[in-house]
Amino acid sequence: MKIMAAVTHSKGQPFSLEEVTLSGPATNEVLIRIVATGVCHTDAVARDLGLSPYPVILGHEGAGIVEQVGRNVRDLEIGDHVVLSFAHCGKCENCLTGHPTVCRVFNDLNFGGRMEDHTCRLRQGDTELSSFFGQSSFGTYVIASARNVVKVDKEVDLALLGPLGCGIQTGSGTVFNRLRPGFGDSLAVYGCGAVGLSAIMAAKIAGCAQIFAVDVHDSRLQLAKELGATHVFNGSQVDVVREIKAVSLGGTHHAVETTGVPPVVRQCLQALRPLGQAAIVGVTPEMTIDVHNEIMAEGKTMMGVIEGDAVPRLFIPKLIEYYKAGRFPFDRLVRFYDFKDINQAFEDSKQGITVKAVLKWN
């Protein structure tokens, strides 16, 4: 079928809305009409650094309506409202023990440019287009494995829900699933984009007594305070480590580092108390860490967390229930854009003007 999609032809090139051809679903797949798709930093990295082979259709925070199901799909029906999340095999040890975010073939399925059966579903004439995260949701329609599709409540605005598939799941899941702060613990979040603000909302739900937010944009720090942060610090104006240690009686129990900026990564480690835990979720380049003084000597833990270590089919409906109850107001992060303004949405996200851009098809 013919669809419209935002094509990335080469490294660093702007998105271009073009007509492409999409093949139909295989036996374990579904065809979904996309209503809206979130803009994530990972899409920008893939556009600029080539995480997947070019040309490629990016997008991995899709939300839409099921229009066709493969003959072996039993738990989804035409008309279902769904959120798309990351691809995983469902068969390896990590998937079977509830950790699909570290699926043995995660990188192949999400960044390899082909579907699970190694076929290409997207084309322009004779040119194959790579898929992304098993969905390529910067298009009007997508094909996805039923395994990666989460059925959601039809009472909630579907256009809001796409970011639950990655960014918001990452921030909140890192708190709920990996750090698991105890009642009254302290937690610091470095970087108040969608991921960081989601972590702050989760920390509030978890009952953290002190929630520290660090960013360089005062507008985002104000939003962080409104969403649950008890203390906010502009990292360009104060000594973050000194300030946090002074207020938290020697350092925080937990930290979530979302920026990927090496000096900030070191700050998050240095501002932990002994036995503290730091979860690294940002894309971080090669950097130097003083392992003895910043980790080992005080029994600290530094861990990497992908997609919040979540099982999307279980986790995303829980987030929606918290949202409906008024306890997880992630809609306050969202600003909608027409899909034709995709390049502006990415620029606004880069400049910090928009926390979570969501692209809608008319």
mmCIF file of C-alpha atoms in Angstrom:
data_model
loop_
_atom_site.group_PDB
_atom_site.id
_atom_site.type_symbol
_atom_site.label_atom_id
_atom_site.label_comp_id
_atom_site.label_asym_id
_atom_site.label_seq_id
_atom_site.Cartn_x
_atom_site.Cartn_y
_atom_site.Cartn_z
ATOM 1 C CA MET A 1 0.000 0.000 0.000
ATOM 2 C CA LYS A 2 1.069 3.605 -0.527
ATOM 3 C CA ILE A 3 1.693 5.658 2.609
ATOM 4 C CA MET A 4 3.267 8.995 3.522
ATOM 5 C CA ALA A 5 6.373 8.915 5.682
ATOM 6 C CA ALA A 6 9.264 11.085 6.845
ATOM 7 C CA VAL A 7 12.310 9.675 5.059
ATOM 8 C CA THR A 8 15.896 10.198 6.202
ATOM 9 C CA HIS A 9 18.072 9.708 3.134
ATOM 10 C CA SER A 10 21.552 10.275 4.577
ATOM 11 C CA LYS A 11 23.437 11.298 7.709
ATOM 12 C CA GLY A 12 22.241 14.558 9.217
ATOM 13 C CA GLN A 13 19.743 15.340 6.465
ATOM 14 C CA PRO A 14 16.377 16.948 7.334
ATOM 15 C CA PHE A 15 13.299 14.751 7.339
ATOM 16 C CA SER A 16 11.444 14.692 4.020
ATOM 17 C CA LEU A 17 7.757 13.752 3.765
ATOM 18 C CA GLU A 18 7.430 11.431 0.786
ATOM 19 C CA GLU A 19 5.263 8.656 -0.608
ATOM 20 C CA VAL A 20 6.584 5.148 0.057
ATOM 21 C CA THR A 21 5.297 1.596 -0.279
ATOM 22 C CA LEU A 22 4.506 -0.540 2.775
ATOM 23 C CA SER A 23 4.043 -4.321 2.541
ATOM 24 C CA GLY A 24 1.203 -6.047 4.388
ATOM 25 C CA PRO A 25 1.474 -7.833 7.750
ATOM 26 C CA ALA A 26 2.916 -11.322 8.165
ATOM 27 C CA THR A 27 1.123 -13.948 10.245
ATOM 28 C CA ASN A 28 2.265 -12.582 13.620
ATOM 29 C CA GLU A 29 2.053 -8.898 12.721
ATOM 30 C CA VAL A 30 -0.502 -6.106 12.622
ATOM 31 C CA LEU A 31 -1.125 -3.127 10.370
ATOM 32 C CA ILE A 32 -1.666 0.082 12.341
ATOM 33 C CA ARG A 33 -2.855 3.509 11.237
ATOM 34 C CA ILE A 34 -0.701 6.000 13.089
ATOM 35 C CA VAL A 35 -2.516 8.809 14.874
ATOM 36 C CA ALA A 36 0.504 10.445 16.515
ATOM 37 C CA THR A 37 4.179 9.773 17.215
ATOM 38 C CA GLY A 38 6.467 11.186 19.863
ATOM 39 C CA VAL A 39 9.792 12.824 19.025
ATOM 40 C CA CYS A 40 12.639 11.222 20.979
ATOM 41 C CA HIS A 41 16.320 12.118 21.272
ATOM 42 C CA THR A 42 17.125 8.635 19.955
ATOM 43 C CA ASP A 43 15.473 9.595 16.644
ATOM 44 C CA ALA A 44 17.788 12.610 16.409
ATOM 45 C CA VAL A 45 20.814 10.435 17.165
ATOM 46 C CA ALA A 46 19.738 7.943 14.509
ATOM 47 C CA ARG A 47 19.217 10.718 11.959
ATOM 48 C CA ASP A 48 22.617 12.282 12.630
ATOM 49 C CA LEU A 49 24.836 9.308 13.480
ATOM 50 C CA GLY A 50 23.396 6.440 11.470
ATOM 51 C CA LEU A 51 22.183 3.958 14.086
ATOM 52 C CA SER A 52 20.343 2.219 11.247
ATOM 53 C CA PRO A 53 21.284 1.967 7.559
ATOM 54 C CA TYR A 54 20.176 4.834 5.307
ATOM 55 C CA PRO A 55 17.735 5.533 3.795
ATOM 56 C CA VAL A 56 15.511 4.929 6.824
ATOM 57 C CA ILE A 57 12.116 5.821 8.228
ATOM 58 C CA LEU A 58 12.602 6.640 11.895
ATOM 59 C CA GLY A 59 10.052 7.050 14.667
ATOM 60 C CA HIS A 60 9.589 4.723 17.633
ATOM 61 C CA GLU A 61 6.923 6.265 19.879
ATOM 62 C CA GLY A 62 3.896 5.513 17.747
ATOM 63 C CA ALA A 63 0.251 5.374 18.778
ATOM 64 C CA GLY A 64 -2.542 4.319 16.463
ATOM 65 C CA ILE A 65 -5.458 2.076 15.590
ATOM 66 C CA VAL A 66 -5.246 -1.536 14.419
ATOM 67 C CA GLU A 67 -6.572 -1.932 10.859
ATOM 68 C CA GLN A 68 -5.469 -5.464 9.957
ATOM 69 C CA VAL A 69 -4.158 -8.463 11.915
ATOM 70 C CA GLY A 70 -2.119 -11.461 10.796
ATOM 71 C CA ARG A 71 -3.807 -14.850 10.959
ATOM 72 C CA ASN A 72 -1.835 -15.966 14.045
ATOM 73 C CA VAL A 73 -2.592 -12.841 16.101
ATOM 74 C CA ARG A 74 -5.066 -13.698 18.857
ATOM 75 C CA ASP A 75 -4.919 -10.844 21.372
ATOM 76 C CA LEU A 76 -5.438 -7.822 19.124
ATOM 77 C CA GLU A 77 -8.448 -6.874 17.019
ATOM 78 C CA ILE A 78 -9.297 -4.394 14.310
ATOM 79 C CA GLY A 79 -10.207 -1.094 15.950
ATOM 80 C CA ASP A 80 -8.027 -1.534 19.041
ATOM 81 C CA HIS A 81 -6.162 1.558 20.244
ATOM 82 C CA VAL A 82 -2.498 0.696 20.676
ATOM 83 C CA VAL A 83 0.908 2.065 21.659
ATOM 84 C CA LEU A 84 4.039 0.718 19.968
ATOM 85 C CA SER A 85 7.198 -0.014 21.888
ATOM 86 C CA PHE A 86 10.604 -1.589 21.210
ATOM 87 C CA ALA A 87 11.153 -4.834 19.321
ATOM 88 C CA HIS A 88 12.287 -7.968 21.156
ATOM 89 C CA CYS A 89 12.412 -11.647 20.301
ATOM 90 C CA GLY A 90 10.317 -13.008 23.175
ATOM 91 C CA LYS A 91 12.358 -16.225 23.191
ATOM 92 C CA CYS A 92 15.782 -15.539 24.713
ATOM 93 C CA GLU A 93 16.594 -15.938 28.409
ATOM 94 C CA ASN A 94 16.302 -12.211 29.137
ATOM 95 C CA CYS A 95 12.931 -11.887 27.417
ATOM 96 C CA LEU A 96 11.589 -14.976 29.185
ATOM 97 C CA THR A 97 12.687 -13.702 32.603
ATOM 98 C CA GLY A 98 10.972 -10.336 32.211
ATOM 99 C CA HIS A 99 13.831 -8.240 30.823
ATOM 100 C CA PRO A 100 13.025 -7.753 27.114
ATOM 101 C CA THR A 101 14.888 -4.424 27.127
ATOM 102 C CA VAL A 102 18.105 -6.446 27.101
ATOM 103 C CA CYS A 103 16.880 -8.998 24.564
ATOM 104 C CA ARG A 104 19.805 -10.963 23.128
ATOM 105 C CA VAL A 105 19.070 -9.564 19.653
ATOM 106 C CA PHE A 106 17.793 -6.137 20.743
ATOM 107 C CA ASN A 107 20.227 -4.179 18.575
ATOM 108 C CA ASP A 108 19.540 -6.274 15.479
ATOM 109 C CA LEU A 109 15.764 -5.978 15.818
ATOM 110 C CA ASN A 110 15.659 -2.269 16.639
ATOM 111 C CA PHE A 111 18.568 -0.848 14.647
ATOM 112 C CA GLY A 112 19.364 -3.437 11.978
ATOM 113 C CA GLY A 113 16.925 -1.970 9.462
ATOM 114 C CA ARG A 114 14.908 -5.142 8.853
ATOM 115 C CA MET A 115 11.965 -6.849 10.473
ATOM 116 C CA GLU A 116 12.306 -9.972 12.603
ATOM 117 C CA ASP A 117 12.046 -12.251 9.573
ATOM 118 C CA HIS A 118 14.912 -10.257 7.947
ATOM 119 C CA THR A 119 12.666 -8.825 5.230
ATOM 120 C CA CYS A 120 12.277 -5.217 4.185
ATOM 121 C CA ARG A 121 8.705 -3.863 4.345
ATOM 122 C CA LEU A 122 9.343 -0.309 3.162
ATOM 123 C CA ARG A 123 10.363 0.727 -0.350
ATOM 124 C CA GLN A 124 10.566 3.637 -2.756
ATOM 125 C CA GLY A 125 10.560 2.158 -6.219
ATOM 126 C CA ASP A 126 13.463 -0.298 -6.257
ATOM 127 C CA THR A 127 15.108 1.223 -3.167
ATOM 128 C CA GLU A 128 14.694 -0.530 0.165
ATOM 129 C CA LEU A 129 14.106 1.678 3.223
ATOM 130 C CA SER A 130 15.295 0.581 6.646
ATOM 131 C CA SER A 131 12.823 0.115 9.462
ATOM 132 C CA PHE A 132 13.463 1.386 12.994
ATOM 133 C CA PHE A 133 12.542 -0.141 16.358
ATOM 134 C CA GLY A 134 10.353 -2.639 14.536
ATOM 135 C CA GLN A 135 7.826 0.101 13.702
ATOM 136 C CA SER A 136 9.129 3.179 11.788
ATOM 137 C CA SER A 137 6.254 5.246 13.126
ATOM 138 C CA PHE A 138 7.119 8.466 11.265
ATOM 139 C CA GLY A 139 4.580 7.287 8.717
ATOM 140 C CA THR A 140 0.826 7.186 8.238
ATOM 141 C CA TYR A 141 0.793 3.383 8.617
ATOM 142 C CA VAL A 142 3.180 0.843 10.124
ATOM 143 C CA ILE A 143 3.674 -2.889 10.352
ATOM 144 C CA ALA A 144 4.686 -4.203 13.774
ATOM 145 C CA SER A 145 5.026 -7.539 15.505
ATOM 146 C CA ALA A 146 2.035 -8.150 17.760
ATOM 147 C CA ARG A 147 4.568 -8.752 20.540
ATOM 148 C CA ASN A 148 5.595 -5.081 20.449
ATOM 149 C CA VAL A 149 2.051 -3.689 20.458
ATOM 150 C CA VAL A 150 0.297 -2.625 23.669
ATOM 151 C CA LYS A 151 -3.488 -2.380 23.748
ATOM 152 C CA VAL A 152 -4.585 0.755 25.635
ATOM 153 C CA ASP A 153 -7.699 2.297 27.123
ATOM 154 C CA LYS A 154 -9.914 3.911 24.484
ATOM 155 C CA GLU A 155 -11.126 6.508 26.988
ATOM 156 C CA VAL A 156 -7.727 8.255 26.953
ATOM 157 C CA ASP A 157 -6.683 10.600 24.115
ATOM 158 C CA LEU A 158 -4.672 8.276 21.864
ATOM 159 C CA ALA A 159 -2.566 11.135 20.501
ATOM 160 C CA LEU A 160 -1.020 11.601 23.948
ATOM 161 C CA LEU A 161 0.098 8.038 24.463
ATOM 162 C CA GLY A 162 2.921 7.405 21.978
ATOM 163 C CA PRO A 163 5.709 8.694 24.275
ATOM 164 C CA LEU A 164 4.773 6.014 26.798
ATOM 165 C CA GLY A 165 6.440 3.540 24.430
ATOM 166 C CA CYS A 166 9.947 4.911 25.012
ATOM 167 C CA GLY A 167 10.873 8.192 26.705
ATOM 168 C CA ILE A 168 8.285 8.289 29.465
ATOM 169 C CA GLN A 169 8.593 4.543 30.007
ATOM 170 C CA THR A 170 12.366 4.962 30.314
ATOM 171 C CA GLY A 171 12.267 7.630 33.014
ATOM 172 C CA SER A 172 9.486 6.209 35.142
ATOM 173 C CA GLY A 173 10.522 2.590 34.648
ATOM 174 C CA THR A 174 14.081 3.303 35.762
ATOM 175 C CA VAL A 175 12.685 4.487 39.090
ATOM 176 C CA PHE A 176 9.974 1.857 39.543
ATOM 177 C CA ASN A 177 11.733 -1.190 38.098
ATOM 178 C CA ARG A 178 15.460 -0.756 38.807
ATOM 179 C CA LEU A 179 16.168 1.819 41.495
ATOM 180 C CA ARG A 180 13.031 0.990 43.482
ATOM 181 C CA PRO A 181 13.490 3.737 46.092
ATOM 182 C CA GLY A 182 12.154 3.092 49.556
ATOM 183 C CA PHE A 183 9.618 5.323 51.265
ATOM 184 C CA GLY A 184 11.445 8.452 52.426
ATOM 185 C CA ASP A 185 14.525 7.941 50.239
ATOM 186 C CA SER A 186 16.192 10.753 48.304
ATOM 187 C CA LEU A 187 16.622 10.766 44.522
ATOM 188 C CA ALA A 188 18.308 13.188 42.120
ATOM 189 C CA VAL A 189 17.459 13.556 38.442
ATOM 190 C CA TYR A 190 20.008 15.083 36.087
ATOM 191 C CA GLY A 191 18.359 16.543 32.990
ATOM 192 C CA CYS A 192 14.707 17.594 33.022
ATOM 193 C CA GLY A 193 13.563 16.551 29.583
ATOM 194 C CA ALA A 194 10.736 14.056 29.138
ATOM 195 C CA VAL A 195 12.791 11.190 30.567
ATOM 196 C CA GLY A 196 13.942 13.120 33.620
ATOM 197 C CA LEU A 197 10.552 14.638 34.378
ATOM 198 C CA SER A 198 8.969 11.187 34.104
ATOM 199 C CA ALA A 199 11.486 9.950 36.666
ATOM 200 C CA ILE A 200 10.518 12.832 38.963
ATOM 201 C CA MET A 201 6.825 11.966 38.732
ATOM 202 C CA ALA A 202 7.635 8.324 39.469
ATOM 203 C CA ALA A 203 9.791 9.288 42.460
ATOM 204 C CA LYS A 204 6.882 11.273 43.877
ATOM 205 C CA ILE A 205 4.543 8.301 43.479
ATOM 206 C CA ALA A 206 7.164 6.068 45.139
ATOM 207 C CA GLY A 207 7.186 8.292 48.207
ATOM 208 C CA CYS A 208 10.653 9.831 47.974
ATOM 209 C CA ALA A 209 11.080 12.497 50.634
ATOM 210 C CA GLN A 210 13.627 14.532 48.686
ATOM 211 C CA ILE A 211 13.580 14.778 44.888
ATOM 212 C CA PHE A 212 16.345 16.880 43.349
ATOM 213 C CA ALA A 213 16.109 18.208 39.775
ATOM 214 C CA VAL A 214 19.171 19.471 37.903
ATOM 215 C CA ASP A 215 19.033 21.247 34.539
ATOM 216 C CA VAL A 216 20.278 24.403 32.824
ATOM 217 C CA HIS A 217 16.839 25.641 31.710
ATOM 218 C CA ASP A 218 14.936 27.501 34.431
ATOM 219 C CA SER A 219 11.615 26.818 32.701
ATOM 220 C CA ARG A 220 12.187 23.082 32.950
ATOM 221 C CA LEU A 221 13.247 23.380 36.582
ATOM 222 C CA GLN A 222 10.002 25.209 37.324
ATOM 223 C CA LEU A 223 8.022 22.415 35.676
ATOM 224 C CA ALA A 224 10.051 19.850 37.628
ATOM 225 C CA LYS A 225 9.035 21.582 40.856
ATOM 226 C CA GLU A 226 5.394 21.558 39.838
ATOM 227 C CA LEU A 227 5.599 17.828 39.057
ATOM 228 C CA GLY A 228 7.163 16.796 42.343
ATOM 229 C CA ALA A 229 10.755 17.987 42.740
ATOM 230 C CA THR A 230 11.450 19.294 46.247
ATOM 231 C CA HIS A 231 14.710 21.037 45.273
ATOM 232 C CA VAL A 232 15.870 22.390 41.900
ATOM 233 C CA PHE A 233 19.358 23.485 40.845
ATOM 234 C CA ASN A 234 20.554 25.199 37.696
ATOM 235 C CA GLY A 235 23.782 23.359 36.923
ATOM 236 C CA SER A 236 25.236 26.364 35.104
ATOM 237 C CA GLN A 237 24.907 28.562 38.185
ATOM 238 C CA VAL A 238 25.706 26.475 41.272
ATOM 239 C CA ASP A 239 28.015 23.703 42.468
ATOM 240 C CA VAL A 240 25.461 20.905 42.158
ATOM 241 C CA VAL A 241 27.391 18.310 44.165
ATOM 242 C CA ARG A 242 27.958 20.660 47.091
ATOM 243 C CA GLU A 243 24.354 21.872 47.115
ATOM 244 C CA ILE A 244 22.842 18.383 46.979
ATOM 245 C CA LYS A 245 25.161 16.995 49.658
ATOM 246 C CA ALA A 246 24.364 19.909 51.964
ATOM 247 C CA VAL A 247 20.617 19.402 51.731
ATOM 248 C CA SER A 248 20.540 15.586 51.631
ATOM 249 C CA LEU A 249 22.786 14.977 54.659
ATOM 250 C CA GLY A 250 25.728 13.729 52.662
ATOM 251 C CA GLY A 251 24.252 12.662 49.325
ATOM 252 C CA THR A 252 21.243 11.032 47.709
ATOM 253 C CA HIS A 253 20.234 7.386 47.890
ATOM 254 C CA HIS A 254 19.546 7.284 44.142
ATOM 255 C CA ALA A 255 20.247 9.190 40.928
ATOM 256 C CA VAL A 256 18.934 9.095 37.367
ATOM 257 C CA GLU A 257 21.316 10.547 34.767
ATOM 258 C CA THR A 258 19.594 11.395 31.484
ATOM 259 C CA THR A 259 21.926 13.893 29.799
ATOM 260 C CA GLY A 260 24.837 11.735 28.664
ATOM 261 C CA VAL A 261 27.168 14.687 29.358
ATOM 262 C CA PRO A 262 30.365 13.304 30.972
ATOM 263 C CA PRO A 263 30.828 16.035 33.638
ATOM 264 C CA VAL A 264 27.189 15.592 34.658
ATOM 265 C CA VAL A 265 27.616 11.808 34.858
ATOM 266 C CA ARG A 266 30.462 12.383 37.313
ATOM 267 C CA GLN A 267 28.345 14.826 39.299
ATOM 268 C CA CYS A 268 25.604 12.235 39.693
ATOM 269 C CA LEU A 269 28.150 9.765 41.114
ATOM 270 C CA GLN A 270 29.843 12.291 43.379
ATOM 271 C CA ALA A 271 26.540 13.486 44.851
ATOM 272 C CA LEU A 272 25.530 9.975 45.959
ATOM 273 C CA ARG A 273 25.860 8.939 49.575
ATOM 274 C CA PRO A 274 27.731 5.719 50.452
ATOM 275 C CA LEU A 275 25.891 2.690 48.986
ATOM 276 C CA GLY A 276 24.011 5.019 46.641
ATOM 277 C CA GLN A 277 22.822 3.891 43.199
ATOM 278 C CA ALA A 278 23.119 5.780 39.911
ATOM 279 C CA ALA A 279 21.146 4.716 36.844
ATOM 280 C CA ILE A 280 22.588 5.913 33.532
ATOM 281 C CA VAL A 281 19.952 6.217 30.809
ATOM 282 C CA GLY A 282 21.463 8.896 28.534
ATOM 283 C CA VAL A 283 23.586 8.128 25.474
ATOM 284 C CA THR A 284 27.036 8.798 26.948
ATOM 285 C CA PRO A 285 30.308 8.992 25.014
ATOM 286 C CA GLU A 286 33.581 7.485 26.166
ATOM 287 C CA MET A 287 34.669 9.186 29.382
ATOM 288 C CA THR A 288 36.952 8.867 32.396
ATOM 289 C CA ILE A 289 35.688 7.860 35.843
ATOM 290 C CA ASP A 290 37.702 7.654 39.060
ATOM 291 C CA VAL A 291 36.433 4.181 39.899
ATOM 292 C CA HIS A 292 38.066 4.039 43.326
ATOM 293 C CA ASN A 293 36.930 7.399 44.689
ATOM 294 C CA GLU A 294 33.631 7.783 42.811
ATOM 295 C CA ILE A 295 32.322 4.215 43.067
ATOM 296 C CA MET A 296 34.244 1.515 44.923
ATOM 297 C CA ALA A 297 35.499 3.358 48.013
ATOM 298 C CA GLU A 298 31.946 4.142 49.140
ATOM 299 C CA GLY A 299 30.230 1.015 47.857
ATOM 300 C CA LYS A 300 28.256 2.855 45.200
ATOM 301 C CA THR A 301 26.539 1.235 42.223
ATOM 302 C CA MET A 302 26.503 2.552 38.660
ATOM 303 C CA MET A 303 24.100 0.773 36.302
ATOM 304 C CA GLY A 304 22.876 1.154 32.759
ATOM 305 C CA VAL A 305 19.116 0.983 32.190
ATOM 306 C CA ILE A 306 17.398 0.609 28.817
ATOM 307 C CA GLU A 307 13.718 1.461 28.311
ATOM 308 C CA GLY A 308 13.173 1.489 32.067
ATOM 309 C CA ASP A 309 13.717 -2.284 32.254
ATOM 310 C CA ALA A 310 10.002 -2.485 31.510
ATOM 311 C CA VAL A 311 7.717 -5.131 30.061
ATOM 312 C CA PRO A 312 5.632 -2.712 27.968
ATOM 313 C CA ARG A 313 2.437 -4.754 27.879
ATOM 314 C CA LEU A 314 2.365 -4.731 31.679
ATOM 315 C CA PHE A 315 3.960 -1.376 32.418
ATOM 316 C CA ILE A 316 2.288 1.026 29.978
ATOM 317 C CA PRO A 317 -1.300 0.234 31.106
ATOM 318 C CA LYS A 318 -0.186 0.892 34.706
ATOM 319 C CA LEU A 319 1.156 4.320 33.722
ATOM 320 C CA ILE A 320 -2.151 5.094 32.033
ATOM 321 C CA GLU A 321 -4.040 4.178 35.215
ATOM 322 C CA TYR A 322 -1.817 6.534 37.227
ATOM 323 C CA TYR A 323 -2.480 9.228 34.617
ATOM 324 C CA LYS A 324 -6.239 8.734 34.831
ATOM 325 C CA ALA A 325 -6.003 9.002 38.614
ATOM 326 C CA GLY A 326 -4.190 12.350 38.300
ATOM 327 C CA ARG A 327 -0.939 11.026 39.779
ATOM 328 C CA PHE A 328 1.168 10.888 36.602
ATOM 329 C CA PRO A 329 0.326 14.039 34.578
ATOM 330 C CA PHE A 330 2.664 13.384 31.662
ATOM 331 C CA ASP A 331 0.343 15.359 29.385
ATOM 332 C CA ARG A 332 1.964 18.494 30.843
ATOM 333 C CA LEU A 333 5.154 17.600 28.962
ATOM 334 C CA VAL A 334 3.491 17.345 25.554
ATOM 335 C CA ARG A 335 3.240 19.880 22.769
ATOM 336 C CA PHE A 336 1.545 18.815 19.523
ATOM 337 C CA TYR A 337 2.863 19.553 16.024
ATOM 338 C CA ASP A 338 1.463 18.781 12.587
ATOM 339 C CA PHE A 339 3.528 16.054 10.947
ATOM 340 C CA LYS A 340 4.494 18.461 8.178
ATOM 341 C CA ASP A 341 6.359 20.475 10.843
ATOM 342 C CA ILE A 342 8.540 17.542 11.878
ATOM 343 C CA ASN A 343 11.827 19.396 11.373
ATOM 344 C CA GLN A 344 10.611 22.313 13.503
ATOM 345 C CA ALA A 345 9.551 19.872 16.224
ATOM 346 C CA PHE A 346 13.055 18.414 16.325
ATOM 347 C CA GLU A 347 14.642 21.864 16.429
ATOM 348 C CA ASP A 348 12.355 23.021 19.255
ATOM 349 C CA SER A 349 13.213 19.868 21.192
ATOM 350 C CA LYS A 350 16.936 20.458 20.678
ATOM 351 C CA GLN A 351 16.685 24.056 21.874
ATOM 352 C CA GLY A 352 14.719 23.131 24.976
ATOM 353 C CA ILE A 353 11.638 25.020 23.802
ATOM 354 C CA THR A 354 9.533 21.866 23.890
ATOM 355 C CA VAL A 355 9.854 19.055 26.434
ATOM 356 C CA LYS A 356 8.069 16.322 24.481
ATOM 357 C CA ALA A 357 7.026 17.047 20.916
ATOM 358 C CA VAL A 358 4.308 14.810 19.493
ATOM 359 C CA LEU A 359 3.585 14.731 15.773
ATOM 360 C CA LYS A 360 -0.039 14.318 14.645
ATOM 361 C CA TRP A 361 -1.360 13.323 11.252
ATOM 362 C CA ASN A 362 -4.345 15.341 10.097
#
